[in-house]
CSV table of C-alpha atoms and ligand atoms in Angstrom, one decimal:
chain,number,residue,atom,x,y,z
A,629,MET,CA,-12.0,35.4,1.2
A,630,GLY,CA,-9.2,38.0,0.9
A,631,LEU,CA,-5.7,36.9,1.3
A,632,SER,CA,-5.2,39.1,4.4
A,633,GLU,CA,-7.9,37.1,6.3
A,634,CYS,CA,-6.4,33.7,5.4
A,635,ASN,CA,-4.9,31.7,8.3
A,636,VAL,CA,-2.1,29.6,6.9
A,637,MET,CA,0.8,27.4,8.1
A,638,VAL,CA,4.0,26.4,6.5
A,639,VAL,CA,5.3,22.9,7.6
A,640,GLU,CA,8.9,22.4,6.2
A,641,ASP,CA,12.0,21.0,7.9
A,642,HIS,CA,14.4,23.0,5.8
A,643,ASP,CA,14.9,26.3,7.6
A,644,PHE,CA,15.8,28.4,4.6
A,645,GLN,CA,13.0,27.0,2.5
A,646,ARG,CA,10.5,27.5,5.3
A,647,ARG,CA,11.5,31.1,5.8
A,648,THR,CA,11.4,31.8,2.0
A,649,THR,CA,7.8,30.4,1.8
A,650,VAL,CA,6.7,32.5,4.7
A,651,ARG,CA,8.2,35.6,3.1
A,652,PHE,CA,6.5,34.9,-0.2
A,653,LEU,CA,3.2,34.5,1.6
A,654,LYS,CA,3.6,37.7,3.6
A,655,ASP,CA,4.6,39.5,0.4
A,656,LEU,CA,1.3,38.3,-1.1
A,657,GLY,CA,-0.6,39.9,1.7
A,658,VAL,CA,-1.2,36.9,4.0
A,659,LYS,CA,-1.2,38.3,7.6
A,660,SER,CA,-1.2,35.3,9.7
A,661,VAL,CA,1.4,32.6,8.9
A,662,LEU,CA,2.2,29.9,11.4
A,663,GLU,CA,5.4,27.8,11.0
A,664,ALA,CA,6.5,24.3,12.0
A,665,ALA,CA,9.6,22.3,11.3
A,666,ASN,CA,7.8,18.9,11.0
A,667,GLY,CA,4.4,17.3,11.1
A,668,ARG,CA,4.5,16.4,14.8
A,669,LYS,CA,5.3,20.0,15.8
A,670,ALA,CA,2.5,21.2,13.5
A,671,VAL,CA,0.0,18.8,15.0
A,672,ASN,CA,0.9,20.0,18.5
A,673,ILE,CA,0.4,23.6,17.6
A,674,LEU,CA,-2.9,23.0,15.8
A,675,THR,CA,-4.5,20.5,18.1
A,676,GLY,CA,-6.7,22.4,20.5
A,677,ARG,CA,-6.9,25.4,18.3
A,678,GLY,CA,-10.6,26.5,18.2
A,679,ARG,CA,-11.2,26.4,14.4
A,680,PRO,CA,-9.4,24.8,11.5
A,681,LEU,CA,-6.8,26.7,9.6
A,682,ASP,CA,-7.6,27.7,6.0
A,683,ILE,CA,-4.5,26.4,4.2
A,684,ILE,CA,-1.4,24.4,5.1
A,685,PHE,CA,1.6,24.3,2.9
A,686,CYS,CA,3.6,21.2,3.6
A,687,ASP,CA,6.7,19.3,2.5
A,688,LEU,CA,6.5,15.5,2.3
A,689,ASP,CA,10.0,14.4,3.2
A,690,MET,CA,10.4,15.5,6.9
A,691,PRO,CA,11.8,13.9,10.0
A,692,GLU,CA,9.7,12.7,13.0
A,693,MET,CA,6.4,12.8,11.1
A,694,ASP,CA,6.5,12.8,7.3
A,695,GLY,CA,4.1,14.8,5.2
A,696,VAL,CA,1.8,11.9,4.3
A,697,GLU,CA,1.2,11.0,7.9
A,698,PHE,CA,0.8,14.7,8.7
A,699,ILE,CA,-1.9,15.1,6.0
A,700,ARG,CA,-3.7,12.1,7.5
A,701,HIS,CA,-3.8,13.9,10.9
A,702,VAL,CA,-4.9,17.1,9.3
A,703,ALA,CA,-7.8,15.3,7.6
A,704,GLU,CA,-8.9,13.1,10.5
A,705,GLU,CA,-8.6,15.8,13.1
A,706,GLN,CA,-9.9,18.5,10.7
A,707,LEU,CA,-7.0,20.8,11.4
A,708,SER,CA,-7.2,22.7,8.1
A,709,GLN,CA,-9.6,23.1,5.2
A,710,ALA,CA,-7.0,22.9,2.5
A,711,VAL,CA,-3.5,21.7,1.8
A,712,VAL,CA,-0.9,22.6,-0.7
A,713,VAL,CA,2.0,20.0,-1.1
A,714,VAL,CA,5.4,21.6,-1.8
A,715,SER,CA,7.7,18.7,-2.7
A,716,ALA,CA,10.5,17.5,-4.8
A,717,MET,CA,9.2,13.9,-4.7
A,718,GLU,CA,8.5,11.9,-7.8
A,719,SER,CA,5.1,12.0,-9.5
A,720,SER,CA,3.9,8.5,-8.4
A,721,ILE,CA,4.2,9.5,-4.7
A,722,LEU,CA,2.5,12.9,-5.3
A,723,HIS,CA,-0.3,11.1,-7.1
A,724,ALA,CA,-0.8,8.8,-4.1
A,725,VAL,CA,-0.9,11.7,-1.7
A,726,GLU,CA,-3.4,13.5,-4.0
A,727,THR,CA,-5.7,10.5,-4.0
A,728,MET,CA,-5.4,10.1,-0.2
A,729,ALA,CA,-6.2,13.8,0.4
A,730,LYS,CA,-9.2,13.6,-1.8
A,731,ALA,CA,-10.4,10.4,-0.2
A,732,TYR,CA,-10.4,12.2,3.2
A,733,GLY,CA,-12.4,15.1,1.7
A,734,LEU,CA,-9.6,17.5,2.1
A,735,GLN,CA,-9.2,20.3,-0.5
A,736,LEU,CA,-5.8,19.7,-2.2
A,737,LEU,CA,-5.2,23.0,-3.9
A,738,GLY,CA,-2.1,21.9,-5.7
A,739,VAL,CA,1.2,20.2,-5.7
A,740,ILE,CA,4.1,22.6,-6.2
A,741,PRO,CA,7.4,21.2,-7.2
A,742,LYS,CA,10.5,22.8,-5.6
A,743,PRO,CA,11.9,25.4,-5.9
A,744,LEU,CA,8.7,27.3,-5.4
A,745,ASP,CA,8.0,30.8,-6.3
A,746,SER,CA,5.4,33.3,-5.3
A,747,GLN,CA,3.4,33.0,-8.6
A,748,LYS,CA,2.8,29.3,-8.0
A,749,LEU,CA,1.8,30.0,-4.4
A,750,ALA,CA,-0.6,32.7,-5.5
A,751,SER,CA,-2.2,30.4,-8.1
A,752,CYS,CA,-2.8,27.7,-5.5
A,753,ILE,CA,-4.2,30.1,-3.0
A,754,SER,CA,-6.6,31.5,-5.6
A,755,LYS,CA,-8.3,28.0,-5.8
A,756,PHE,CA,-9.2,28.0,-2.1
A,757,GLN,CA,-12.9,27.9,-1.4
A,758,PRO,CA,-13.7,28.4,2.2
A,759,LYS,CA,-16.6,26.2,3.3
A,760,GLU,CA,-18.0,24.2,6.2
A,761,ILE,CA,-15.5,21.4,6.9
A,762,ILE,CA,-16.7,18.2,5.3
A,763,ARG,CA,-17.9,15.9,8.1
A,764,LYS,CA,-15.9,12.7,8.7
A,765,GLN,CA,-17.6,9.8,7.0
A,766,SER,CA,-16.9,6.1,7.7
A,767,ALA,CA,-16.5,4.0,4.6
A,768,ALA,CA,-16.9,0.8,6.5
A,769,ARG,CA,-20.5,0.1,5.8
A,770,ASP,CA,-21.0,2.3,2.8
A,771,GLU,CA,-22.6,0.9,-0.3
A,772,PHE,CA,-21.0,1.3,-3.7
A,773,THR,CA,-22.1,0.4,-7.2
A,774,VAL,CA,-20.3,-1.2,-10.1
A,775,GLU,CA,-20.1,2.2,-11.6
A,776,ASP,CA,-18.2,3.4,-8.5
A,777,LEU,CA,-15.7,0.6,-9.0
A,778,ARG,CA,-15.3,1.4,-12.7
A,779,HIS,CA,-14.9,5.1,-12.0
A,780,GLY,CA,-12.4,4.3,-9.3
A,781,LEU,CA,-10.3,2.2,-11.7
A,782,LYS,CA,-10.4,5.0,-14.2
A,783,GLU,CA,-9.5,7.7,-11.8
A,784,GLY,CA,-6.6,5.8,-10.1
A,785,GLU,CA,-8.3,5.4,-6.7
A,786,PHE,CA,-6.9,1.9,-6.2
A,787,ILE,CA,-3.5,2.1,-4.6
A,788,ALA,CA,-0.9,-0.6,-3.9
A,789,TYR,CA,0.3,-0.8,-0.3
A,790,PHE,CA,3.3,-3.0,0.4
A,791,GLN,CA,4.1,-5.5,3.2
A,792,PRO,CA,7.6,-6.7,3.6
A,793,LYS,CA,8.6,-10.4,3.6
A,794,VAL,CA,11.8,-11.2,5.5
A,795,SER,CA,14.0,-14.2,5.9
A,796,PHE,CA,13.6,-16.0,9.3
A,797,ALA,CA,17.2,-17.1,9.2
A,798,THR,CA,19.0,-13.9,8.4
A,799,GLY,CA,16.3,-11.2,9.0
A,800,GLU,CA,17.1,-9.9,5.5
A,801,MET,CA,14.3,-8.3,3.6
A,802,LYS,CA,13.4,-10.5,0.6
A,803,GLY,CA,10.4,-9.0,-1.0
A,804,VAL,CA,7.1,-7.3,-0.6
A,805,GLU,CA,3.5,-8.2,-1.2
A,806,ALA,CA,1.3,-5.6,-2.9
A,807,LEU,CA,-2.1,-5.3,-1.2
A,808,VAL,CA,-4.7,-3.0,-2.8
A,809,ARG,CA,-6.4,-0.2,-0.9
A,810,TRP,CA,-9.3,1.8,-2.4
A,811,PHE,CA,-9.1,5.5,-1.5
A,812,ARG,CA,-12.6,6.4,-2.3
A,813,PRO,CA,-13.3,10.2,-2.3
A,814,GLY,CA,-15.3,11.2,0.6
A,815,HIS,CA,-15.4,7.7,2.1
A,816,GLY,CA,-11.8,7.1,3.3
A,817,MET,CA,-9.9,3.9,2.7
A,818,VAL,CA,-11.8,0.8,1.8
A,819,PRO,CA,-10.1,-2.6,2.5
A,820,PRO,CA,-9.9,-5.2,-0.3
A,821,ALA,CA,-12.2,-7.7,1.4
A,822,GLN,CA,-15.1,-5.2,0.8
A,823,PHE,CA,-14.7,-4.9,-2.9
A,824,ILE,CA,-12.7,-7.8,-4.4
A,825,PRO,CA,-15.7,-10.2,-4.4
A,826,GLU,CA,-17.8,-7.6,-6.2
A,827,MET,CA,-14.9,-6.9,-8.7
A,828,GLU,CA,-14.6,-10.6,-9.4
A,829,HIS,CA,-18.3,-10.9,-9.9
A,830,GLU,CA,-18.3,-7.9,-12.3
A,831,GLY,CA,-15.3,-9.1,-14.3
A,832,LEU,CA,-13.2,-6.1,-13.2
A,833,VAL,CA,-10.5,-8.0,-11.2
A,834,ALA,CA,-8.1,-8.5,-14.2
A,835,HIS,CA,-8.0,-4.8,-14.7
A,836,LEU,CA,-7.2,-4.3,-11.0
A,837,THR,CA,-4.3,-6.8,-11.3
A,838,GLU,CA,-2.9,-4.8,-14.2
A,839,VAL,CA,-3.2,-1.5,-12.2
A,840,LEU,CA,-1.5,-3.1,-9.2
A,841,LEU,CA,1.2,-4.7,-11.3
A,842,THR,CA,2.0,-1.4,-13.0
A,843,GLN,CA,2.3,0.5,-9.7
A,844,THR,CA,4.4,-2.4,-8.2
A,845,CYS,CA,6.9,-2.3,-11.1
A,846,GLY,CA,7.2,1.5,-10.7
A,847,TYR,CA,8.2,1.0,-7.1
A,848,LEU,CA,10.5,-1.9,-7.8
A,849,LYS,CA,12.4,0.3,-10.2
A,850,ALA,CA,12.5,3.3,-7.7
A,851,TRP,CA,13.7,1.1,-4.8
A,852,ALA,CA,16.3,-0.6,-7.0
A,853,LEU,CA,17.7,2.8,-7.8
A,854,MET,CA,18.1,3.3,-4.0
A,855,GLY,CA,20.0,0.0,-3.8
A,856,HIS,CA,17.1,-2.2,-2.6
A,857,VAL,CA,16.6,-5.0,-5.1
A,858,VAL,CA,13.7,-7.1,-4.0
A,859,THR,CA,10.9,-9.3,-5.5
A,860,ALA,CA,7.3,-8.3,-5.3
A,861,SER,CA,4.2,-10.5,-5.0
A,862,VAL,CA,0.9,-9.5,-6.6
A,863,ASN,CA,-2.4,-11.2,-5.9
A,864,VAL,CA,-4.2,-12.7,-8.8
A,865,SER,CA,-7.7,-13.9,-8.5
A,866,MET,CA,-8.2,-17.4,-9.9
A,867,LEU,CA,-11.1,-16.1,-11.9
A,868,CYS,CA,-9.0,-14.0,-14.2
A,869,LEU,CA,-6.8,-17.0,-15.0
A,870,THR,CA,-9.5,-18.4,-17.3
A,871,ASP,CA,-8.7,-15.6,-19.8
A,872,VAL,CA,-6.0,-17.1,-22.0
A,873,GLY,CA,-4.8,-13.6,-23.0
A,874,ILE,CA,-3.8,-12.7,-19.5
A,875,ALA,CA,-0.4,-14.3,-19.5
A,876,ASP,CA,0.8,-12.2,-22.5
A,877,ARG,CA,-0.8,-9.1,-21.1
A,878,LEU,CA,0.9,-9.4,-17.7
A,879,HIS,CA,4.2,-10.2,-19.4
A,880,ASP,CA,4.0,-7.2,-21.8
A,881,LEU,CA,3.1,-4.9,-18.9
A,882,VAL,CA,6.1,-6.0,-16.8
A,883,LYS,CA,8.4,-5.6,-19.8
A,884,GLU,CA,7.0,-2.2,-20.7
A,885,SER,CA,7.6,-1.1,-17.1
A,886,ASP,CA,11.3,-2.1,-17.6
A,887,CYS,CA,11.1,-4.9,-15.1
A,888,ASP,CA,11.7,-8.6,-15.4
A,889,PRO,CA,9.0,-11.2,-14.7
A,890,ARG,CA,11.5,-13.0,-12.5
A,891,GLN,CA,11.1,-10.2,-10.0
A,892,ILE,CA,7.3,-10.8,-9.7
A,893,ILE,CA,5.5,-13.6,-7.9
A,894,LEU,CA,1.9,-14.0,-8.6
A,895,GLU,CA,-0.1,-15.2,-5.6
A,896,VAL,CA,-3.1,-17.3,-6.5
A,897,THR,CA,-6.0,-17.8,-4.2
A,898,GLU,CA,-8.9,-20.1,-4.8
A,899,THR,CA,-11.9,-17.9,-4.6
A,900,GLU,CA,-14.6,-20.0,-6.2
A,901,VAL,CA,-14.8,-23.5,-7.5
A,902,MET,CA,-12.5,-23.7,-10.5
A,903,THR,CA,-14.8,-24.2,-13.5
A,904,ASP,CA,-12.3,-24.3,-16.3
A,905,VAL,CA,-9.4,-26.2,-14.9
A,906,ALA,CA,-7.7,-26.8,-18.3
A,907,LYS,CA,-7.6,-23.1,-19.2
A,908,VAL,CA,-6.3,-22.1,-15.7
A,909,LEU,CA,-3.5,-24.7,-15.9
A,910,ASN,CA,-2.6,-23.5,-19.3
A,911,VAL,CA,-2.4,-19.9,-18.2
A,912,LEU,CA,-0.4,-20.7,-15.0
A,913,ALA,CA,2.1,-22.8,-17.0
A,914,ARG,CA,2.6,-20.1,-19.5
A,915,LEU,CA,3.1,-17.5,-16.8
A,916,ARG,CA,5.7,-19.7,-15.2
A,917,LEU,CA,7.5,-20.2,-18.6
A,918,LYS,CA,7.7,-16.4,-19.0
A,919,GLY,CA,9.6,-16.3,-15.7
A,920,PHE,CA,6.9,-15.3,-13.1
A,921,GLY,CA,7.0,-17.0,-9.7
A,922,LEU,CA,3.8,-18.6,-8.7
A,923,SER,CA,2.7,-18.8,-5.1
A,924,ILE,CA,-0.2,-20.7,-3.6
A,925,ASP,CA,-1.8,-18.2,-1.2
A,926,ASP,CA,-3.7,-19.1,2.0
A,927,PHE,CA,-2.6,-22.7,1.7
A,928,GLY,CA,-4.8,-25.2,3.5
A,929,THR,CA,-8.0,-23.2,3.2
A,930,GLY,CA,-9.0,-24.1,-0.4
A,931,TYR,CA,-10.7,-27.4,-1.0
A,932,SER,CA,-8.5,-28.7,-3.7
A,933,SER,CA,-5.2,-27.3,-2.6
A,934,LEU,CA,-3.4,-30.6,-2.7
A,935,GLN,CA,-4.7,-31.5,-6.1
A,936,GLN,CA,-3.6,-28.1,-7.5
A,937,LEU,CA,-0.1,-28.5,-6.1
A,938,SER,CA,0.5,-31.6,-8.1
A,939,ASN,CA,-0.7,-30.0,-11.4
A,940,VAL,CA,0.6,-26.4,-11.2
A,941,PRO,CA,4.2,-25.4,-11.4
A,942,PHE,CA,4.1,-23.4,-8.1
A,943,THR,CA,7.3,-22.0,-6.7
A,944,GLU,CA,6.1,-20.9,-3.3
A,945,LEU,CA,3.6,-21.9,-0.6
A,946,LYS,CA,2.1,-19.5,1.8
A,947,VAL,CA,0.9,-21.0,5.1
A,948,ASP,CA,-2.5,-19.3,5.8
A,949,GLN,CA,-2.6,-16.9,8.7
A,950,SER,CA,-5.4,-18.8,10.4
A,951,PHE,CA,-2.9,-21.6,11.2
A,952,VAL,CA,-0.1,-19.2,12.2
A,953,LYS,CA,-2.4,-17.4,14.6
A,954,ASP,CA,-2.1,-19.0,18.1
A,955,SER,CA,0.2,-21.7,16.7
A,956,PRO,CA,2.4,-21.6,19.9
A,957,THR,CA,-0.6,-22.6,22.0
A,958,GLN,CA,-2.5,-24.7,19.5
A,959,PRO,CA,-1.0,-28.1,18.8
A,960,ARG,CA,-3.5,-28.7,15.9
A,961,HIS,CA,-2.3,-25.5,14.1
A,962,ARG,CA,1.3,-26.7,14.6
A,963,THR,CA,0.5,-30.1,13.1
A,964,ILE,CA,-1.0,-28.5,10.0
A,965,ILE,CA,1.9,-26.1,9.6
A,966,GLU,CA,4.4,-29.0,10.0
A,967,ALA,CA,2.6,-31.0,7.3
A,968,SER,CA,2.4,-28.0,4.9
A,969,LEU,CA,6.1,-27.2,5.4
A,970,GLY,CA,7.0,-30.9,4.9
A,971,LEU,CA,5.0,-31.0,1.6
A,972,ALA,CA,6.6,-27.7,0.4
A,973,HIS,CA,10.0,-29.1,1.2
A,974,LYS,CA,9.4,-32.2,-0.8
A,975,LEU,CA,8.0,-30.3,-3.8
A,976,LYS,CA,10.9,-27.8,-3.5
A,977,LEU,CA,8.7,-24.9,-2.9
A,978,LYS,CA,9.8,-21.8,-1.0
A,979,THR,CA,7.8,-21.3,2.2
A,980,VAL,CA,6.2,-18.1,3.6
A,981,ALA,CA,4.2,-17.8,6.9
A,982,GLU,CA,1.7,-15.1,6.7
A,983,GLY,CA,0.1,-13.3,9.7
A,984,VAL,CA,3.1,-13.6,12.0
A,985,GLU,CA,2.0,-11.2,14.8
A,986,THR,CA,4.0,-12.1,17.8
A,987,ARG,CA,7.6,-13.0,18.9
A,988,ALA,CA,6.4,-16.5,20.0
A,989,GLU,CA,4.9,-17.1,16.5
A,990,TRP,CA,8.2,-15.9,14.9
A,991,ASP,CA,10.3,-18.2,17.1
A,992,LEU,CA,8.1,-21.2,16.5
A,993,LEU,CA,7.8,-20.9,12.7
A,994,LYS,CA,11.5,-20.2,12.5
A,995,SER,CA,12.3,-23.3,14.5
A,996,MET,CA,10.0,-25.3,12.2
A,997,GLY,CA,12.1,-24.4,9.3
A,998,CYS,CA,9.8,-21.9,7.5
A,999,GLN,CA,11.9,-19.7,5.3
A,1000,THR,CA,10.1,-16.3,5.1
A,1001,ALA,CA,8.0,-14.3,7.5
A,1002,GLN,CA,5.2,-11.8,6.7
A,1003,GLY,CA,3.0,-10.2,9.3
A,1004,TYR,CA,2.4,-7.3,11.7
A,1005,PHE,CA,5.3,-8.5,13.9
A,1006,VAL,CA,7.6,-7.5,11.0
A,1007,ALA,CA,5.5,-4.6,9.6
A,1008,ARG,CA,2.1,-3.6,8.5
A,1009,PRO,CA,1.3,-2.9,4.9
A,1010,MET,CA,2.5,0.6,4.0
A,1011,PRO,CA,2.6,3.1,1.1
A,1012,GLY,CA,5.4,2.3,-1.3
A,1013,HIS,CA,7.3,5.5,-0.6
A,1014,GLN,CA,7.7,4.6,3.0
A,1015,MET,CA,9.5,1.3,2.2
A,1016,PRO,CA,13.1,2.5,1.8
A,1017,ALA,CA,13.0,4.2,5.2
A,1018,TRP,CA,11.5,1.0,6.7
A,1019,ILE,CA,14.2,-1.1,5.2
A,1020,GLN,CA,16.8,1.2,6.7
A,1021,MET,CA,15.5,0.9,10.2
A,1022,TRP,CA,14.4,-2.8,10.1
A,1023,GLN,CA,16.3,-5.1,12.4
A,1024,ALA,CA,15.5,-8.8,12.8
A,1025,PRO,CA,14.1,-9.5,16.3
A,1026,GLU,CA,17.2,-11.5,17.3
A,1027,ALA,CA,19.5,-8.6,16.3
A,1028,ALA,CA,17.2,-6.1,18.1
A,1029,CYS,CA,17.6,-8.0,21.4
A,1030,LEU,CA,21.4,-8.1,21.4
S,1216,C2E,P1,-3.7,-12.2,1.3
S,1216,C2E,O1,-3.2,-12.1,-0.1
S,1216,C2E,O2,-3.7,-13.5,2.0
S,1216,C2E,O3,-3.0,-11.0,2.1
S,1216,C2E,C1,-2.7,-11.1,3.5
S,1216,C2E,C2,-3.7,-10.3,4.3
S,1216,C2E,O4,-3.4,-10.4,5.6
S,1216,C2E,C3,-3.7,-8.8,4.0
S,1216,C2E,O5,-5.0,-8.3,4.2
S,1216,C2E,C4,-2.7,-8.3,5.1
S,1216,C2E,O6,-2.9,-6.9,5.3
S,1216,C2E,C5,-3.2,-9.1,6.2
S,1216,C2E,N1,-2.1,-9.3,7.2
S,1216,C2E,C6,-0.8,-9.3,7.0
S,1216,C2E,N2,-0.1,-9.5,8.2
S,1216,C2E,C7,-1.1,-9.7,9.1
S,1216,C2E,C8,-1.0,-10.0,10.5
S,1216,C2E,O7,0.0,-10.1,11.2
S,1216,C2E,N3,-2.2,-10.1,11.2
S,1216,C2E,C9,-3.4,-10.0,10.5
S,1216,C2E,N4,-4.5,-10.1,11.2
S,1216,C2E,N5,-3.5,-9.7,9.2
S,1216,C2E,C10,-2.3,-9.6,8.5
S,1216,C2E,P2,-5.6,-7.3,3.2
S,1216,C2E,O8,-4.6,-6.3,2.7
S,1216,C2E,O9,-6.9,-6.7,3.8
S,1216,C2E,O10,-6.0,-8.2,2.0
S,1216,C2E,C11,-7.0,-9.2,2.1
S,1216,C2E,C12,-7.0,-10.1,0.9
S,1216,C2E,O11,-7.5,-9.4,-0.2
S,1216,C2E,C13,-5.6,-10.6,0.5
S,1216,C2E,O12,-5.3,-11.7,1.3
S,1216,C2E,C14,-5.9,-11.0,-1.0
S,1216,C2E,O13,-6.5,-12.2,-1.1
S,1216,C2E,C15,-6.9,-9.9,-1.4
S,1216,C2E,N6,-6.2,-8.9,-2.1
S,1216,C2E,C16,-5.5,-7.9,-1.7
S,1216,C2E,N7,-5.0,-7.1,-2.7
S,1216,C2E,C17,-5.5,-7.7,-3.8
S,1216,C2E,C18,-5.3,-7.5,-5.2
S,1216,C2E,O14,-4.6,-6.5,-5.7
S,1216,C2E,N8,-5.9,-8.3,-6.1
S,1216,C2E,C19,-6.7,-9.4,-5.7
S,1216,C2E,N9,-7.3,-10.2,-6.6
S,1216,C2E,N10,-6.8,-9.7,-4.4
S,1216,C2E,C20,-6.2,-8.9,-3.5
S,1217,MG,MG1,-1.6,-12.7,-0.9
S,1218,MG,MG1,-2.9,-15.0,2.2
């Protein structure tokens, strides 16, 4: 396809930069260039247009609808065949965007750091291959092989999303939990429940923990530079705790990332019957000695939770979301929560309620003395680069009502 036949759009909130990009494109011979000052305006212009555009050039940091959200719309609604990201953002964010675009089957022709010039634009455009738009595919029921998992780990397809944890008492943001998402090319986003058991079975889950921990440390540093010093929780499958080398590996990894183990809480869930109790206890004790916080996840659902509590130096207890759900109307749920919080209090463990979805659940758990809230009522898990903006706009429900 010649440049003159290309239909392109420039989405950029900065007037001068947008006009400059448009001028470069016209100088290169592109005849039809649409413009929009942010993602929302671009979606409005493009929705209802008969056929998709060829290439969209977009910034990431824009008001109203940021570039990442915009690219998702472009992919899901098939508004364009290809995208070029023009951004001054750091490489970890750009990498996440690249993975997401690929997962949606969108052609990502390149990532151009600002300031851009016409040579870089031309080189991205030259990679464009017009073709039939790839049909949307649902990952939900897709099969995958162990090789797909290995390949995904190698290619950086597993990305940490983060969900905030806030104080019930003050509303203050205390930390985040890292939750993995698999952006599988051509299949969309695959949630952890679909692949963690397979990874555990195939002995890949320790590698996943290391990947998530590295990404998490990267974000902790980036957020701290913006003035947001928080802790981060990373999920660790009980199965990888039978490997005695893991305590040193996780410690070294955190140190190499320039972070402190005291910023990290490892959330341990019982996934299978613990076969090698002595080894697991040894590893957990050593992790604690090195400064990591240890949280017992989904408390109340594992068969030997109580026994574990007495043996392991846990620092935090997470009330499982199945008890939080409907707790305002379910006296039995309330009883279990009360007992869990009482036990945590006696053992001097911090308490977190997961799955807080409603104001009624927030009010109840707060009145019962739970310290920290996590759940959709506060925020859904989000990509790490969105966290600083979320922290800025977050208001505790009590404050929001004043
Ligand atoms: P979890 O560690 O107990 O994480 C909480 C889950 O509840 C997350 O699901 C989160 O998205 C979801 N959630 C949070 N708030 C709410 C709410 O208000 N309502 C509802 N209905 N759900 C809420 P997700 O991300 O699908 O993760 C599921 C599980 O997969 C996690 O449960 C954890 O056990 C496991 N997992 C996630 N990431 C990793 C990882 O990196 N490594 C390992 N080994 N396991 C992981
Ligand atoms: Mg967890
Ligand atoms: Mg949980």
